[in-house]
Amino acid sequence: MKAEVEARRASQADDRARRRTIYEGKAKILYEGPEPGTLIQHFKDDTTAFDAEKRAVLEGKGVINSRISEFVMRRLNAVGVQNHFIERLSPTEQLIREVEIIPLEVVCRNIAAGSLSQRFGLPEGQPLPRALIEFYLKDDRLHDPMVAEEHIAAFDWASPQEIADIRAVTLKVNDELRGVFGAVGITLVDFKLEFGRVREGDVSRIILADEISPDSCRLWDSASRKKLDKDRFRRDLGDVVESYTEVARRLGVM
């Protein structure tokens, strides 16, 4: 069995080597797709934190994140949230729609944690009066600074209508994911989204892109408050892959 797994991994690596790399990030690689307007998204086992100052390779993480993200994107598509996912190609690869990425990270928060707790002196775990949406500029060199809607419009990163659409979709995603995770005993503390434009003739519209996984969400066990997300890596809590696997198991995707 182990030999078969290694042979499959070697074959997949050979396939990737023959493709043209479009973009490589900290946790994923995008390759040219088989048809115009498509890409292949490969989930790596690499994980980083603190602007990539902390790094590790966690075997199996790519498979888990790919399956969880696939599950979530399918669920969102079913409730009318259009996204770039098309189909699974392998345990770590997805066929996705090519989009023009908007250079923003959109963070939705339900419970105080992370930088929000630090900025406002809020105790971690304090419920927020309502879901809060924050925007950050995607730029590692600048450490992804938080930006206001005035900055976004002034620098033409997104139009006022696109900002409104992003807000509406983010809140819809939040409602759906809180229900999905809550049904399996997981609290959705916060999460990050990315969006892209697709053009159809002279018309451009916004769709959800990137991934939704324990790398991009804060997920806590609802009873014990055990962290089941990337904070286990950030804070040296251990059992990172095991916690991601627990999320996948509860969702029924592994």
mmCIF file of N, CA, C and O in Angstrom, residues 77-137:
data_model
loop_
_atom_site.group_PDB
_atom_site.id
_atom_site.type_symbol
_atom_site.label_atom_id
_atom_site.label_comp_id
_atom_site.label_asym_id
_atom_site.label_seq_id
_atom_site.Cartn_x
_atom_site.Cartn_y
_atom_site.Cartn_z
ATOM 1 N N ASN A 77 -21.848 26.929 -3.288
ATOM 2 C CA ASN A 77 -22.428 26.994 -4.625
ATOM 3 C C ASN A 77 -23.899 26.579 -4.602
ATOM 4 O O ASN A 77 -24.741 27.155 -5.305
ATOM 5 N N ALA A 78 -24.214 25.605 -3.742
ATOM 6 C CA ALA A 78 -25.587 25.112 -3.646
ATOM 7 C C ALA A 78 -26.548 26.154 -3.090
ATOM 8 O O ALA A 78 -27.760 26.080 -3.337
ATOM 9 N N VAL A 79 -26.007 27.121 -2.335
ATOM 10 C CA VAL A 79 -26.880 28.178 -1.784
ATOM 11 C C VAL A 79 -26.710 29.491 -2.549
ATOM 12 O O VAL A 79 -27.095 30.554 -2.064
ATOM 13 N N GLY A 80 -26.114 29.417 -3.729
ATOM 14 C CA GLY A 80 -26.052 30.587 -4.595
ATOM 15 C C GLY A 80 -24.816 31.445 -4.483
ATOM 16 O O GLY A 80 -24.776 32.537 -5.049
ATOM 17 N N VAL A 81 -23.790 30.961 -3.759
ATOM 18 C CA VAL A 81 -22.540 31.715 -3.672
ATOM 19 C C VAL A 81 -21.595 31.159 -4.736
ATOM 20 O O VAL A 81 -20.979 30.097 -4.558
ATOM 21 N N GLN A 82 -21.492 31.857 -5.850
ATOM 22 C CA GLN A 82 -20.663 31.379 -6.950
ATOM 23 C C GLN A 82 -19.190 31.480 -6.572
ATOM 24 O O GLN A 82 -18.756 32.452 -5.962
ATOM 25 N N ASN A 83 -18.424 30.452 -6.943
ATOM 26 C CA ASN A 83 -17.002 30.427 -6.626
ATOM 27 C C ASN A 83 -16.224 29.754 -7.738
ATOM 28 O O ASN A 83 -16.809 29.266 -8.712
ATOM 29 N N HIS A 84 -14.913 29.720 -7.573
ATOM 30 C CA HIS A 84 -14.061 29.274 -8.678
ATOM 31 C C HIS A 84 -13.906 27.759 -8.780
ATOM 32 O O HIS A 84 -13.351 27.261 -9.753
ATOM 33 N N PHE A 85 -14.400 26.991 -7.810
ATOM 34 C CA PHE A 85 -14.222 25.541 -7.824
ATOM 35 C C PHE A 85 -15.028 24.904 -8.958
ATOM 36 O O PHE A 85 -16.206 25.203 -9.143
ATOM 37 N N ILE A 86 -14.371 23.991 -9.691
ATOM 38 C CA ILE A 86 -15.044 23.242 -10.756
ATOM 39 C C ILE A 86 -15.127 21.765 -10.396
ATOM 40 O O ILE A 86 -16.215 21.198 -10.322
ATOM 41 N N GLU A 87 -13.973 21.125 -10.156
ATOM 42 C CA GLU A 87 -13.996 19.712 -9.797
ATOM 43 C C GLU A 87 -12.662 19.302 -9.182
ATOM 44 O O GLU A 87 -11.646 19.986 -9.319
ATOM 45 N N ARG A 88 -12.682 18.167 -8.485
ATOM 46 C CA ARG A 88 -11.464 17.593 -7.901
ATOM 47 C C ARG A 88 -10.731 16.800 -8.981
ATOM 48 O O ARG A 88 -11.330 16.028 -9.721
ATOM 49 N N LEU A 89 -9.424 16.995 -9.061
ATOM 50 C CA LEU A 89 -8.604 16.247 -10.010
ATOM 51 C C LEU A 89 -7.793 15.150 -9.339
ATOM 52 O O LEU A 89 -7.518 14.112 -9.942
ATOM 53 N N SER A 90 -7.379 15.386 -8.103
ATOM 54 C CA SER A 90 -6.593 14.427 -7.336
ATOM 55 C C SER A 90 -6.747 14.798 -5.870
ATOM 56 O O SER A 90 -7.381 15.813 -5.552
ATOM 57 N N PRO A 91 -6.185 14.021 -4.945
ATOM 58 C CA PRO A 91 -6.332 14.375 -3.530
ATOM 59 C C PRO A 91 -5.851 15.773 -3.171
ATOM 60 O O PRO A 91 -6.340 16.357 -2.204
ATOM 61 N N THR A 92 -4.905 16.324 -3.942
ATOM 62 C CA THR A 92 -4.385 17.654 -3.619
ATOM 63 C C THR A 92 -4.614 18.682 -4.722
ATOM 64 O O THR A 92 -4.129 19.805 -4.622
ATOM 65 N N GLU A 93 -5.359 18.325 -5.754
ATOM 66 C CA GLU A 93 -5.507 19.228 -6.891
ATOM 67 C C GLU A 93 -6.972 19.450 -7.250
ATOM 68 O O GLU A 93 -7.778 18.518 -7.234
ATOM 69 N N GLN A 94 -7.275 20.690 -7.590
ATOM 70 C CA GLN A 94 -8.622 21.063 -8.015
ATOM 71 C C GLN A 94 -8.551 21.812 -9.339
ATOM 72 O O GLN A 94 -7.635 22.606 -9.566
ATOM 73 N N LEU A 95 -9.516 21.559 -10.185
ATOM 74 C CA LEU A 95 -9.699 22.369 -11.381
ATOM 75 C C LEU A 95 -10.556 23.556 -10.977
ATOM 76 O O LEU A 95 -11.637 23.388 -10.409
ATOM 77 N N ILE A 96 -10.051 24.751 -11.245
ATOM 78 C CA ILE A 96 -10.757 25.961 -10.831
ATOM 79 C C ILE A 96 -10.888 26.926 -12.005
ATOM 80 O O ILE A 96 -10.176 26.823 -13.006
ATOM 81 N N ARG A 97 -11.799 27.855 -11.857
ATOM 82 C CA ARG A 97 -11.978 28.893 -12.858
ATOM 83 C C ARG A 97 -10.925 29.974 -12.653
ATOM 84 O O ARG A 97 -10.640 30.384 -11.522
ATOM 85 N N GLU A 98 -10.325 30.425 -13.730
ATOM 86 C CA GLU A 98 -9.337 31.503 -13.640
ATOM 87 C C GLU A 98 -10.056 32.818 -13.380
ATOM 88 O O GLU A 98 -11.057 33.130 -14.027
ATOM 89 N N VAL A 99 -9.558 33.566 -12.414
ATOM 90 C CA VAL A 99 -10.152 34.855 -12.086
ATOM 91 C C VAL A 99 -9.057 35.913 -11.977
ATOM 92 O O VAL A 99 -7.874 35.585 -11.827
ATOM 93 N N GLU A 100 -9.472 37.154 -12.041
ATOM 94 C CA GLU A 100 -8.575 38.282 -11.773
ATOM 95 C C GLU A 100 -8.713 38.612 -10.289
ATOM 96 O O GLU A 100 -9.709 39.170 -9.859
ATOM 97 N N ILE A 101 -7.714 38.194 -9.509
ATOM 98 C CA ILE A 101 -7.817 38.330 -8.062
ATOM 99 C C ILE A 101 -7.840 39.803 -7.650
ATOM 100 O O ILE A 101 -7.027 40.606 -8.102
ATOM 101 N N ILE A 102 -8.795 40.144 -6.810
ATOM 102 C CA ILE A 102 -8.834 41.476 -6.205
ATOM 103 C C ILE A 102 -7.834 41.481 -5.052
ATOM 104 O O ILE A 102 -7.827 40.545 -4.236
ATOM 105 N N PRO A 103 -6.937 42.478 -4.964
ATOM 106 C CA PRO A 103 -5.828 42.414 -3.995
ATOM 107 C C PRO A 103 -6.240 42.727 -2.558
ATOM 108 O O PRO A 103 -5.627 43.545 -1.880
ATOM 109 N N LEU A 104 -7.288 42.046 -2.106
ATOM 110 C CA LEU A 104 -7.791 42.274 -0.757
ATOM 111 C C LEU A 104 -8.028 40.944 -0.051
ATOM 112 O O LEU A 104 -8.463 39.971 -0.677
ATOM 113 N N GLU A 105 -7.733 40.918 1.244
ATOM 114 C CA GLU A 105 -8.165 39.828 2.099
ATOM 115 C C GLU A 105 -9.339 40.351 2.909
ATOM 116 O O GLU A 105 -9.254 41.414 3.528
ATOM 117 N N VAL A 106 -10.439 39.617 2.869
ATOM 118 C CA VAL A 106 -11.662 40.031 3.549
ATOM 119 C C VAL A 106 -11.845 39.129 4.765
ATOM 120 O O VAL A 106 -11.998 37.918 4.634
ATOM 121 N N VAL A 107 -11.795 39.718 5.942
ATOM 122 C CA VAL A 107 -11.885 38.962 7.185
ATOM 123 C C VAL A 107 -13.237 39.231 7.835
ATOM 124 O O VAL A 107 -13.635 40.391 8.000
ATOM 125 N N CYS A 108 -13.932 38.146 8.189
ATOM 126 C CA CYS A 108 -15.212 38.252 8.881
ATOM 127 C C CYS A 108 -15.041 37.653 10.274
ATOM 128 O O CYS A 108 -14.563 36.528 10.417
ATOM 129 N N ARG A 109 -15.439 38.414 11.299
ATOM 130 C CA ARG A 109 -15.214 38.001 12.688
ATOM 131 C C ARG A 109 -16.537 37.897 13.450
ATOM 132 O O ARG A 109 -17.366 38.803 13.391
ATOM 133 N N ASN A 110 -16.700 36.777 14.155
ATOM 134 C CA ASN A 110 -17.865 36.565 15.010
ATOM 135 C C ASN A 110 -17.513 36.629 16.490
ATOM 136 O O ASN A 110 -18.358 36.980 17.320
ATOM 137 N N ILE A 111 -16.268 36.300 16.807
ATOM 138 C CA ILE A 111 -15.790 36.215 18.183
ATOM 139 C C ILE A 111 -14.412 36.854 18.239
ATOM 140 O O ILE A 111 -13.611 36.708 17.302
ATOM 141 N N ALA A 112 -14.109 37.559 19.310
ATOM 142 C CA ALA A 112 -12.806 38.219 19.434
ATOM 143 C C ALA A 112 -11.685 37.190 19.531
ATOM 144 O O ALA A 112 -11.749 36.257 20.340
ATOM 145 N N ALA A 113 -10.666 37.371 18.706
ATOM 146 C CA ALA A 113 -9.488 36.497 18.721
ATOM 147 C C ALA A 113 -8.409 37.165 17.883
ATOM 148 O O ALA A 113 -8.666 38.121 17.141
ATOM 149 N N GLY A 114 -7.183 36.671 18.004
ATOM 150 C CA GLY A 114 -6.088 37.139 17.162
ATOM 151 C C GLY A 114 -5.859 38.632 17.256
ATOM 152 O O GLY A 114 -5.874 39.225 18.332
ATOM 153 N N SER A 115 -5.662 39.261 16.081
ATOM 154 C CA SER A 115 -5.300 40.674 16.052
ATOM 155 C C SER A 115 -6.416 41.573 16.581
ATOM 156 O O SER A 115 -6.141 42.650 17.105
ATOM 157 N N LEU A 116 -7.673 41.152 16.462
ATOM 158 C CA LEU A 116 -8.758 41.978 16.985
ATOM 159 C C LEU A 116 -8.657 42.100 18.503
ATOM 160 O O LEU A 116 -8.811 43.199 19.056
ATOM 161 N N SER A 117 -8.368 40.996 19.177
ATOM 162 C CA SER A 117 -8.181 41.033 20.630
ATOM 163 C C SER A 117 -7.017 41.937 21.005
ATOM 164 O O SER A 117 -7.090 42.715 21.962
ATOM 165 N N GLN A 118 -5.941 41.848 20.229
ATOM 166 C CA GLN A 118 -4.743 42.632 20.533
ATOM 167 C C GLN A 118 -4.983 44.119 20.307
ATOM 168 O O GLN A 118 -4.571 44.956 21.112
ATOM 169 N N ARG A 119 -5.667 44.465 19.222
ATOM 170 C CA ARG A 119 -5.868 45.877 18.890
ATOM 171 C C ARG A 119 -6.788 46.589 19.862
ATOM 172 O O ARG A 119 -6.590 47.760 20.181
ATOM 173 N N PHE A 120 -7.820 45.888 20.340
ATOM 174 C CA PHE A 120 -8.839 46.546 21.150
ATOM 175 C C PHE A 120 -8.878 46.052 22.593
ATOM 176 O O PHE A 120 -9.761 46.444 23.356
ATOM 177 N N GLY A 121 -7.920 45.214 22.967
ATOM 178 C CA GLY A 121 -7.872 44.743 24.341
ATOM 179 C C GLY A 121 -9.056 43.881 24.732
ATOM 180 O O GLY A 121 -9.466 43.861 25.904
ATOM 181 N N LEU A 122 -9.615 43.169 23.771
ATOM 182 C CA LEU A 122 -10.765 42.309 24.042
ATOM 183 C C LEU A 122 -10.296 40.929 24.471
ATOM 184 O O LEU A 122 -9.356 40.384 23.889
ATOM 185 N N PRO A 123 -10.931 40.333 25.457
ATOM 186 C CA PRO A 123 -10.548 38.975 25.844
ATOM 187 C C PRO A 123 -10.869 37.984 24.732
ATOM 188 O O PRO A 123 -11.942 38.051 24.124
ATOM 189 N N GLU A 124 -9.920 37.094 24.445
ATOM 190 C CA GLU A 124 -10.156 36.095 23.417
ATOM 191 C C GLU A 124 -11.368 35.253 23.793
ATOM 192 O O GLU A 124 -11.487 34.781 24.916
ATOM 193 N N GLY A 125 -12.271 35.104 22.838
ATOM 194 C CA GLY A 125 -13.474 34.322 23.088
ATOM 195 C C GLY A 125 -14.709 35.158 23.359
ATOM 196 O O GLY A 125 -15.809 34.621 23.460
ATOM 197 N N GLN A 126 -14.541 36.481 23.447
ATOM 198 C CA GLN A 126 -15.702 37.338 23.699
ATOM 199 C C GLN A 126 -16.547 37.452 22.429
ATOM 200 O O GLN A 126 -16.057 37.859 21.384
ATOM 201 N N PRO A 127 -17.817 37.085 22.502
ATOM 202 C CA PRO A 127 -18.684 37.224 21.323
ATOM 203 C C PRO A 127 -18.799 38.689 20.908
ATOM 204 O O PRO A 127 -18.858 39.582 21.758
ATOM 205 N N LEU A 128 -18.843 38.933 19.622
ATOM 206 C CA LEU A 128 -18.976 40.289 19.107
ATOM 207 C C LEU A 128 -20.453 40.636 18.947
ATOM 208 O O LEU A 128 -21.287 39.745 18.741
ATOM 209 N N PRO A 129 -20.806 41.916 19.038
ATOM 210 C CA PRO A 129 -22.225 42.293 18.945
ATOM 211 C C PRO A 129 -22.846 41.943 17.602
ATOM 212 O O PRO A 129 -24.053 41.751 17.494
ATOM 213 N N ARG A 130 -22.038 41.888 16.576
ATOM 214 C CA ARG A 130 -22.487 41.453 15.248
ATOM 215 C C ARG A 130 -21.257 41.050 14.461
ATOM 216 O O ARG A 130 -20.121 41.311 14.880
ATOM 217 N N ALA A 131 -21.468 40.399 13.351
ATOM 218 C CA ALA A 131 -20.344 40.019 12.499
ATOM 219 C C ALA A 131 -19.639 41.270 11.989
ATOM 220 O O ALA A 131 -20.278 42.198 11.488
ATOM 221 N N LEU A 132 -18.311 41.306 12.142
ATOM 222 C CA LEU A 132 -17.509 42.436 11.692
ATOM 223 C C LEU A 132 -16.723 42.045 10.447
ATOM 224 O O LEU A 132 -16.108 40.968 10.399
ATOM 225 N N ILE A 133 -16.721 42.916 9.451
ATOM 226 C CA ILE A 133 -15.962 42.684 8.227
ATOM 227 C C ILE A 133 -14.818 43.682 8.161
ATOM 228 O O ILE A 133 -15.026 44.890 8.329
ATOM 229 N N GLU A 134 -13.617 43.173 7.932
ATOM 230 C CA GLU A 134 -12.423 44.012 7.798
ATOM 231 C C GLU A 134 -11.746 43.723 6.465
ATOM 232 O O GLU A 134 -11.820 42.596 5.958
ATOM 233 N N PHE A 135 -11.063 44.718 5.927
ATOM 234 C CA PHE A 135 -10.335 44.569 4.668
ATOM 235 C C PHE A 135 -8.840 44.766 4.913
ATOM 236 O O PHE A 135 -8.437 45.678 5.641
ATOM 237 N N TYR A 136 -8.050 43.926 4.274
ATOM 238 C CA TYR A 136 -6.596 44.020 4.362
ATOM 239 C C TYR A 136 -6.026 43.969 2.949
ATOM 240 O O TYR A 136 -6.489 43.183 2.103
ATOM 241 N N LEU A 137 -5.012 44.781 2.698
ATOM 242 C CA LEU A 137 -4.348 44.770 1.400
ATOM 243 C C LEU A 137 -3.446 43.545 1.304
ATOM 244 O O LEU A 137 -2.636 43.293 2.194
#
